[in-house]
């Protein structure tokens, strides 16, 4: 599909109370394609009893302007729908969150500021000259390099956005003829050539739900990393090779580089406790020797995953990596209990951990519990999940 697909989110409105519908469509939609900034208007119902006719003219509006902020897509998302007995998926290029813009209030402040400045200048001209009291303040001086970097960064971003011209777009609602024809085209895959299946059952499950092929906490031969890598390549032109399969052509990280990769990963894990494969790759790209940097840039997730866990000192679970043992006789016993529980359950409660620890004859103090659990998990109320 040559067109780009955007996910538009409206975090300030619940699904049952959208800003727009087919009767009240978005209008004046425009996009800055390079900086991924979207702006549109939603007309207000000026006949509603909640519409204030008595507001000052400068604050009176007939439409709400929605402006987007860009989300950091930390993983690959897809949109999908069910057509008869098929699940159809297509990738999302960007995700934007739209919120009301208050630019009209800024204009009001700007007008008031200019008027106040003009009045002040006129008043100063009419006053006779007089002595002014000066106040001296000591302020930490910013270095030239810091000031230059700050101004250059802001100026670059502002200039980049200013240079990106608005591209007008036309909105078509869900019930429009064009929208229906697009959905029909997306669903019409009967005549399309079948994609060769390069994933095993375990890899396919892990590509959809990471960690789902794990049996009793032990990784099967097909890891999520291999599955996710191959899943990203589905639907893309296969690279030329003997077997015609991207997964089959995936070369392992050279053996001589594995010690350096493992050492960097262990250093990162001692500092950050729980990390992703992308964080490991970023550290290798920044701090490694040239051959390691090259491997970090070219190796697939599957190859890098295999190199990291080859030492046996790193545990992988649901896309997360952490040290199997800390080498701390006080923390490791309870840590092992928590890890075993996480292999069996995605969510834990304090009572689960304490009961499992007692079953192994471990005494759990509040300090010990807090230290171990917070290193591996994040909390949502009374529920703990792996970071």
Coordinates of C-alpha atoms in Angstrom, one line a residue:
X1 CA 0.0 0.0 0.0
X2 CA 1.7 3.2 -1.2
X3 CA -0.4 5.5 1.0
X4 CA 0.6 6.3 4.6
X5 CA -1.7 5.1 7.4
X6 CA -2.0 7.3 10.5
X7 CA -3.7 6.4 13.8
X8 CA -5.5 9.4 15.2
X9 CA -6.2 9.4 18.9
X10 CA -8.3 11.8 20.9
X11 CA -7.2 11.3 24.5
X12 CA -9.6 14.0 25.9
X13 CA -12.7 12.4 24.6
X14 CA -14.2 8.9 25.3
X15 CA -15.2 6.7 22.4
X16 CA -18.9 7.3 22.9
X17 CA -18.5 11.1 22.7
X18 CA -16.3 11.8 19.7
X19 CA -15.5 15.3 18.4
X20 CA -16.8 14.4 14.9
X21 CA -19.1 12.1 13.1
X22 CA -20.6 11.8 9.6
X23 CA -23.0 14.7 10.4
X24 CA -20.3 16.8 11.9
X25 CA -17.2 16.1 9.8
X26 CA -13.7 17.4 10.3
X27 CA -12.9 20.4 8.1
X28 CA -9.9 22.4 7.1
X29 CA -7.7 19.3 7.6
X30 CA -4.0 19.9 6.8
X31 CA -0.8 18.1 7.4
X32 CA 2.9 19.0 7.6
X33 CA 4.3 15.7 6.2
X34 CA 7.9 16.1 7.3
X35 CA 7.3 17.0 11.0
X36 CA 4.1 14.9 11.1
X37 CA 1.9 17.6 12.4
X38 CA -1.9 17.5 11.7
X39 CA -4.4 20.2 12.2
X40 CA -8.2 20.3 11.7
X41 CA -11.3 22.0 12.8
X42 CA -14.5 20.7 14.3
X43 CA -17.5 23.0 13.9
X44 CA -19.4 24.0 17.1
X45 CA -23.2 23.8 17.4
X46 CA -23.9 27.6 17.7
X47 CA -27.6 26.8 18.3
X48 CA -26.9 24.8 21.4
X49 CA -28.0 26.3 24.7
X50 CA -24.4 25.7 26.0
X51 CA -23.0 28.1 23.4
X52 CA -22.2 31.4 24.9
X53 CA -23.3 34.3 22.7
X54 CA -22.3 36.9 25.2
X55 CA -18.6 36.2 25.2
X56 CA -16.1 38.9 24.1
X57 CA -15.8 39.0 20.3
X58 CA -12.1 38.1 20.4
X59 CA -12.9 34.9 22.3
X60 CA -15.9 33.9 20.3
X61 CA -15.3 30.9 18.1
X62 CA -17.5 28.8 15.8
X63 CA -15.1 25.8 15.6
X64 CA -12.6 24.0 17.8
X65 CA -9.1 23.7 16.3
X66 CA -7.5 20.3 17.0
X67 CA -3.7 20.1 16.8
X68 CA -1.6 16.9 16.9
X69 CA 1.4 15.9 19.0
X70 CA 3.5 13.1 17.7
X71 CA 3.9 9.8 19.6
X72 CA 7.1 7.9 19.9
X73 CA 6.3 4.5 18.2
X74 CA 8.5 2.2 20.3
X75 CA 7.2 -0.9 18.5
X76 CA 5.5 -1.9 15.3
X77 CA 1.7 -1.4 15.3
X78 CA -0.9 -2.6 12.8
X79 CA -4.6 -1.9 12.3
X80 CA -6.9 -4.8 11.5
X81 CA -10.4 -5.8 10.9
X82 CA -12.3 -9.0 10.5
X83 CA -13.9 -9.7 7.1
X84 CA -15.9 -12.9 7.1
X85 CA -13.5 -15.5 8.4
X86 CA -10.3 -13.6 7.8
X87 CA -8.3 -11.2 9.9
X88 CA -6.8 -8.5 7.7
X89 CA -3.8 -6.4 9.0
X90 CA -2.0 -3.5 7.6
X91 CA 0.8 -1.5 9.2
X92 CA 0.5 1.9 10.8
X93 CA 3.1 4.5 9.8
X94 CA 2.4 7.1 12.5
X95 CA 0.3 7.7 15.6
X96 CA -0.9 11.2 16.4
X97 CA -2.8 12.5 19.4
X98 CA -5.1 15.5 18.8
X99 CA -6.1 18.0 21.4
X100 CA -7.8 21.3 21.3
X101 CA -5.6 24.3 20.4
X102 CA -5.9 27.5 22.4
X103 CA -4.1 29.6 19.8
X104 CA -6.9 32.1 19.7
X105 CA -6.3 32.9 23.3
X106 CA -2.6 33.5 22.6
X107 CA -3.6 36.0 19.9
X108 CA -5.8 37.8 22.4
X109 CA -2.8 38.0 24.8
X110 CA -0.6 39.2 22.0
X111 CA -3.0 42.0 21.1
X112 CA -3.4 43.0 24.7
X113 CA 0.4 42.9 25.2
X114 CA 1.0 45.2 22.2
X115 CA -1.7 47.6 23.3
X116 CA -0.2 47.7 26.8
X117 CA 3.3 48.3 25.5
X118 CA 2.1 51.1 23.3
X119 CA 0.3 52.7 26.2
X120 CA 3.3 52.4 28.4
X121 CA 5.6 54.0 25.8
X122 CA 3.2 56.9 25.4
X123 CA 3.0 57.3 29.2
X124 CA 6.8 57.3 29.5
X125 CA 7.1 59.9 26.8
X126 CA 4.8 62.3 28.7
X127 CA 6.7 61.8 32.1
X128 CA 9.7 64.0 32.9
X129 CA 13.0 62.2 33.2
X130 CA 13.7 60.7 36.7
X131 CA 16.2 58.6 38.5
X132 CA 15.6 54.8 38.5
X133 CA 16.6 52.4 41.2
X134 CA 18.6 49.5 39.8
X135 CA 18.6 46.0 41.3
X136 CA 21.6 43.8 40.9
X137 CA 21.1 40.0 40.7
X138 CA 23.8 37.3 40.6
X139 CA 22.9 34.6 38.0
X140 CA 24.9 31.6 37.1
X141 CA 26.4 32.4 33.7
X142 CA 25.7 30.0 30.9
X143 CA 28.8 29.0 28.9
X144 CA 29.0 30.0 25.2
X145 CA 28.8 26.4 24.2
X146 CA 25.7 25.8 26.3
X147 CA 24.0 28.9 25.0
X148 CA 24.9 28.1 21.4
X149 CA 23.7 24.5 21.7
X150 CA 20.4 25.6 23.2
X151 CA 19.7 28.3 20.7
X152 CA 20.8 26.1 17.8
X153 CA 18.6 23.2 18.9
X154 CA 15.5 25.4 19.3
X155 CA 16.2 27.3 16.2
X156 CA 16.7 24.1 14.2
X157 CA 13.4 22.6 15.3
X158 CA 11.5 25.9 14.8
X159 CA 13.0 26.4 11.3
X160 CA 12.3 22.8 10.4
X161 CA 8.7 23.1 11.3
X162 CA 8.4 26.6 9.7
X163 CA 9.9 25.3 6.4
X164 CA 7.5 22.3 6.2
X165 CA 4.5 23.7 4.3
X166 CA 1.0 22.7 5.1
X167 CA -0.6 20.2 2.7
X168 CA -4.4 20.5 2.5
X169 CA -6.3 17.2 3.0
X170 CA -9.9 16.3 2.3
X171 CA -11.8 14.4 5.0
X172 CA -14.1 11.5 4.0
X173 CA -16.3 10.0 6.7
X174 CA -16.7 6.3 7.4
X175 CA -20.0 6.2 5.5
X176 CA -18.7 8.0 2.4
X177 CA -18.4 6.3 -0.9
X178 CA -14.6 6.8 -1.1
X179 CA -14.1 5.3 2.4
X180 CA -16.3 2.3 1.5
X181 CA -14.3 1.7 -1.7
X182 CA -11.0 1.8 0.2
X183 CA -12.3 -0.8 2.7
X184 CA -13.5 -2.9 -0.2
X185 CA -10.0 -2.7 -1.8
X186 CA -8.3 -3.6 1.5
X187 CA -10.5 -6.6 2.0
X188 CA -10.3 -7.8 -1.7
X189 CA -7.2 -10.0 -1.3
X190 CA -8.7 -13.1 -3.0
X191 CA -6.6 -12.6 -6.2
X192 CA -3.4 -11.7 -4.3
X193 CA -0.4 -14.1 -4.5
X194 CA 0.0 -16.1 -1.3
X195 CA 2.9 -15.2 0.9
X196 CA 5.3 -18.0 1.6
X197 CA 5.1 -19.1 5.2
X198 CA 8.5 -18.8 6.8
X199 CA 7.4 -18.9 10.4
X200 CA 6.9 -22.0 12.6
X201 CA 3.9 -22.2 14.8
X202 CA 5.8 -21.0 17.8
X203 CA 7.3 -18.0 15.9
X204 CA 3.9 -17.0 14.6
X205 CA 2.4 -17.0 18.1
X206 CA 5.3 -15.0 19.5
X207 CA 5.1 -12.5 16.7
X208 CA 1.5 -11.8 17.6
X209 CA 1.7 -12.2 21.4
X210 CA 5.4 -12.0 22.6
X211 CA 6.2 -14.8 25.0
X212 CA 3.1 -16.9 24.2
X213 CA 5.2 -19.9 23.0
X214 CA 7.0 -20.1 26.4
X215 CA 6.1 -23.3 28.1
X216 CA 6.4 -23.3 31.9
X217 CA 8.9 -20.4 31.8
X218 CA 11.3 -22.1 29.3
X219 CA 11.9 -20.7 25.9
X220 CA 11.2 -23.1 23.0
X221 CA 13.6 -23.4 20.1
X222 CA 11.9 -20.6 18.2
X223 CA 12.3 -17.4 20.2
X224 CA 10.2 -14.3 20.0
X225 CA 13.1 -12.5 18.5
X226 CA 13.3 -14.7 15.5
X227 CA 9.6 -14.7 15.1
X228 CA 9.2 -10.9 15.4
X229 CA 12.0 -10.3 12.9
X230 CA 10.5 -12.7 10.3
X231 CA 7.0 -11.2 10.9
X232 CA 8.3 -7.7 10.1
X233 CA 9.6 -9.1 6.8
X234 CA 6.3 -10.7 5.8
X235 CA 4.8 -8.9 2.8
X236 CA 8.1 -7.3 1.9
X237 CA 10.1 -8.3 -1.2
X238 CA 12.4 -11.2 -0.3
X239 CA 16.1 -10.5 -0.6
X240 CA 17.9 -12.5 -3.2
X241 CA 19.5 -15.6 -1.8
X242 CA 19.8 -19.3 -2.1
X243 CA 16.8 -20.1 0.0
X244 CA 14.7 -17.0 -0.7
X245 CA 13.9 -16.7 3.0
X246 CA 15.0 -13.7 5.2
X247 CA 14.9 -15.9 8.3
X248 CA 17.0 -18.7 6.7
X249 CA 19.6 -16.2 5.6
X250 CA 20.0 -14.6 9.0
X251 CA 23.6 -15.0 10.0
X252 CA 24.7 -15.4 13.6
X253 CA 26.9 -12.8 15.3
X254 CA 30.5 -13.8 14.8
X255 CA 31.8 -15.9 17.7
X256 CA 34.8 -13.6 18.3
X257 CA 32.4 -10.6 19.0
X258 CA 30.1 -12.4 21.5
X259 CA 32.3 -11.8 24.6
X260 CA 32.3 -8.0 23.9
X261 CA 28.6 -8.0 23.3
X262 CA 27.9 -10.1 26.5
X263 CA 30.1 -7.8 28.6
X264 CA 28.3 -4.7 27.3
X265 CA 24.9 -6.3 28.0
X266 CA 25.9 -7.3 31.5
X267 CA 27.2 -3.8 32.3
X268 CA 23.9 -2.3 31.0
X269 CA 21.8 -4.8 33.0
X270 CA 23.7 -4.1 36.3
X271 CA 22.7 -0.4 35.8
X272 CA 19.2 -0.6 34.3
X273 CA 18.0 -4.0 35.7
X274 CA 15.5 -4.7 32.9
X275 CA 16.1 -3.7 29.3
X276 CA 14.9 -4.5 25.8
X277 CA 16.8 -5.7 22.8
X278 CA 16.7 -2.2 21.3
X279 CA 18.4 -0.7 24.4
X280 CA 21.1 -3.4 24.2
X281 CA 21.6 -2.6 20.5
X282 CA 21.8 1.2 21.2
X283 CA 24.5 0.7 23.9
X284 CA 26.5 -1.5 21.6
X285 CA 26.2 1.2 18.8
X286 CA 27.4 3.9 21.2
X287 CA 30.1 2.3 23.2
X288 CA 31.4 -0.8 21.3
X289 CA 34.5 -1.2 19.2
X290 CA 34.0 -0.7 15.4
X291 CA 33.4 -4.4 14.7
X292 CA 30.8 -4.5 17.6
X293 CA 29.2 -1.3 16.3
X294 CA 28.9 -2.8 12.9
X295 CA 27.3 -6.0 14.3
X296 CA 24.9 -3.9 16.3
X297 CA 23.9 -2.0 13.2
X298 CA 23.4 -5.0 10.9
X299 CA 22.5 -8.0 13.1
X300 CA 18.9 -9.0 13.3
X301 CA 17.0 -9.1 16.6
X302 CA 17.3 -12.9 16.5
X303 CA 21.1 -13.0 16.1
X304 CA 21.6 -10.3 18.8
X305 CA 19.2 -12.2 21.1
X306 CA 21.2 -15.4 20.7
X307 CA 24.5 -13.6 21.4
X308 CA 23.2 -12.0 24.6
X309 CA 21.7 -15.1 26.2
X310 CA 24.6 -17.4 25.1
X311 CA 26.4 -16.6 28.4
X312 CA 23.7 -18.1 30.5
X313 CA 23.8 -15.1 32.8
X314 CA 20.9 -13.3 31.2
X315 CA 17.2 -14.3 31.4
X316 CA 14.8 -13.4 28.6
X317 CA 11.1 -13.2 29.3
X318 CA 8.3 -11.4 27.3
X319 CA 10.7 -9.2 25.3
X320 CA 12.6 -8.2 28.5
X321 CA 16.1 -9.1 29.5
X322 CA 17.5 -9.1 33.1
X323 CA 20.3 -10.8 35.0
X324 CA 19.6 -14.3 36.1
X325 CA 21.6 -13.8 39.3
X326 CA 23.1 -10.8 41.0
X327 CA 25.7 -12.7 43.0
X328 CA 24.1 -11.3 46.2
X329 CA 23.3 -14.0 48.8
X330 CA 20.6 -11.7 50.4
X331 CA 18.7 -10.8 47.3
X332 CA 19.1 -13.8 45.0
X333 CA 16.9 -16.3 46.8
X334 CA 13.8 -14.0 46.8
X335 CA 14.7 -12.8 43.3
X336 CA 14.7 -16.4 42.1
X337 CA 11.2 -16.8 43.6
X338 CA 9.9 -13.7 41.8
X339 CA 11.5 -14.8 38.4
X340 CA 9.8 -18.2 38.7
X341 CA 6.5 -16.6 39.4
X342 CA 6.8 -14.2 36.5
X343 CA 7.5 -17.1 34.2
X344 CA 4.1 -18.6 35.1
X345 CA 2.1 -15.4 35.6
X346 CA 2.1 -12.0 33.9
X347 CA 0.7 -10.3 37.0
X348 CA 1.7 -10.8 40.6
X349 CA 0.4 -9.6 44.0
X350 CA 2.4 -9.3 47.2
X351 CA 0.6 -12.2 48.7
X352 CA 1.7 -14.4 45.8
X353 CA 5.3 -13.6 46.3
X354 CA 5.2 -13.9 50.1
X355 CA 3.5 -17.2 50.0
X356 CA 5.9 -18.6 47.5
X357 CA 8.8 -17.4 49.5
X358 CA 7.5 -18.9 52.7
X359 CA 7.1 -22.2 50.9
X360 CA 10.8 -22.2 50.3
X361 CA 11.6 -21.2 53.9
X362 CA 12.5 -17.6 53.1
X363 CA 11.7 -14.7 55.5
X364 CA 10.6 -11.6 53.6
X365 CA 11.1 -8.2 55.2
X366 CA 9.5 -5.0 53.7
X367 CA 13.0 -3.8 52.7
X368 CA 14.0 -7.0 51.0
X369 CA 10.6 -7.2 49.2
X370 CA 10.8 -3.6 48.0
X371 CA 14.4 -3.9 46.8
X372 CA 13.8 -7.2 44.8
X373 CA 10.4 -6.5 43.3
X374 CA 11.0 -2.9 42.3
X375 CA 14.1 -3.9 40.3
X376 CA 12.2 -6.3 38.1
X377 CA 8.6 -5.1 38.1
X378 CA 6.5 -2.0 37.8
X379 CA 3.3 -1.5 39.8
X380 CA -0.2 -0.7 38.8
X381 CA -2.1 -0.4 42.0
X382 CA -1.6 -3.6 43.9
X383 CA -0.5 -5.5 40.7
X384 CA 3.1 -6.1 39.8
X385 CA 4.2 -6.8 36.2
X386 CA 7.6 -7.3 34.6
X387 CA 9.1 -4.1 33.4

